[in-house]
Amino acid sequence: QVQLVESGGGLVQTGGSLRLSCAPSGRTFNLYTMGWFRQAPGKSREFVASINWSSGNTYYADSVKGRSTISRDNAKNTVYLQLNSLKPEDTAVYLCAARRSASNVYEAWGQGTQVTVSS
């Protein structure tokens, strides 16, 4: 069973940066794509970024493109989301998710980590 544990959220001022981490366990992830999503109060869950664990190919939502970087560390078996130039509208719970790269459905989700950007 896939388990995902996020960390790295917190309170930051506008223009600041945070690095979120996701540590997956339960299987080998070289056939998986890892994604980050976010959900703000009263809003639906929104895709942020994804990375194919095997190829390293990445994809970003327009809302964070140019301000964020998703990466993975094979040795640490960890996926990162670097968030820069943060804005108050980036405030949300950020969730890590995993799907088989051959599928479009994310099958495992973490509990989320809170990111709050103050103005």
Coordinates of N, CA and C in Angstrom, one line a residue, residues 45-83:
R45 N -10.0 21.2 -5.2 CA -8.6 20.9 -5.3 C -8.1 21.2 -6.6
E46 N -6.8 21.7 -6.6 CA -6.2 22.3 -7.8 C -4.9 21.6 -8.1
F47 N -4.6 21.2 -9.3 CA -3.3 20.6 -9.7 C -2.3 21.7 -9.6
V48 N -1.1 21.3 -9.1 CA 0.0 22.3 -9.0 C 1.2 21.9 -10.0
A49 N 1.6 20.6 -9.8 CA 2.8 20.2 -10.6 C 2.9 18.7 -10.5
S50 N 3.6 18.1 -11.4 CA 3.8 16.6 -11.4 C 5.2 16.3 -12.0
I51 N 5.7 15.1 -11.6 CA 7.0 14.7 -12.1 C 6.9 13.2 -12.4
N52 N 7.3 12.7 -13.5 CA 7.5 11.3 -13.8 C 8.7 10.8 -13.1
W53 N 8.6 9.9 -12.2 CA 9.7 9.5 -11.4 C 10.8 8.9 -12.3
S54 N 10.5 8.2 -13.3 CA 11.5 7.5 -14.1 C 12.2 8.5 -15.1
S55 N 11.4 9.3 -15.8 CA 12.0 10.2 -16.8 C 12.4 11.5 -16.3
G56 N 11.8 11.9 -15.2 CA 12.0 13.2 -14.6 C 11.2 14.3 -15.3
N57 N 10.4 14.0 -16.3 CA 9.6 15.0 -17.0 C 8.6 15.6 -16.0
T58 N 8.5 17.0 -16.1 CA 7.7 17.7 -15.2 C 6.6 18.5 -15.9
Y59 N 5.6 18.8 -15.2 CA 4.4 19.6 -15.7 C 3.9 20.5 -14.6
Y60 N 3.6 21.7 -15.0 CA 3.2 22.7 -14.0 C 1.9 23.4 -14.4
A61 N 1.1 23.8 -13.4 CA -0.1 24.6 -13.6 C 0.4 26.0 -14.0
D62 N -0.4 26.7 -14.8 CA 0.0 28.0 -15.2 C 0.1 29.0 -13.9
S63 N -0.7 28.7 -12.9 CA -0.7 29.5 -11.7 C 0.6 29.5 -11.0
V64 N 1.5 28.5 -11.2 CA 2.7 28.4 -10.4 C 3.9 28.3 -11.4
K65 N 3.7 28.3 -12.7 CA 4.8 28.1 -13.6 C 5.7 29.3 -13.5
G66 N 7.0 29.0 -13.5 CA 8.0 30.1 -13.3 C 8.3 30.4 -11.9
R67 N 7.5 30.0 -11.0 CA 7.7 30.3 -9.6 C 7.9 29.0 -8.7
S68 N 7.8 27.9 -9.4 CA 7.9 26.6 -8.6 C 8.7 25.6 -9.4
T69 N 9.3 24.7 -8.6 CA 10.1 23.6 -9.2 C 9.8 22.3 -8.5
I70 N 9.4 21.3 -9.3 CA 9.2 20.0 -8.7 C 10.4 19.1 -9.0
S71 N 10.9 18.3 -8.1 CA 12.0 17.5 -8.3 C 11.9 16.2 -7.5
R72 N 12.8 15.3 -7.8 CA 12.8 14.1 -7.0 C 14.3 13.7 -6.7
D73 N 14.5 13.1 -5.5 CA 15.8 12.6 -5.1 C 15.7 11.1 -5.0
N74 N 16.3 10.4 -5.9 CA 16.2 9.0 -5.9 C 16.8 8.4 -4.6
A75 N 17.9 8.9 -4.2 CA 18.6 8.4 -3.1 C 17.8 8.5 -1.8
K76 N 17.1 9.6 -1.7 CA 16.3 9.8 -0.5 C 14.8 9.4 -0.7
N77 N 14.5 9.0 -1.9 CA 13.1 8.6 -2.2 C 12.2 9.6 -1.8
T78 N 12.4 10.8 -2.2 CA 11.6 12.0 -1.8 C 11.4 12.9 -3.0
V79 N 10.2 13.5 -3.0 CA 9.8 14.4 -4.0 C 9.7 15.8 -3.4
Y80 N 10.2 16.8 -4.0 CA 10.2 18.2 -3.5 C 9.3 19.1 -4.4
L81 N 8.7 20.1 -3.7 CA 8.1 21.2 -4.5 C 8.7 22.5 -3.9
Q82 N 9.5 23.2 -4.7 CA 10.1 24.4 -4.3 C 9.1 25.5 -4.7
L83 N 8.6 26.3 -3.8 CA 7.7 27.4 -4.1 C 8.4 28.7 -3.8

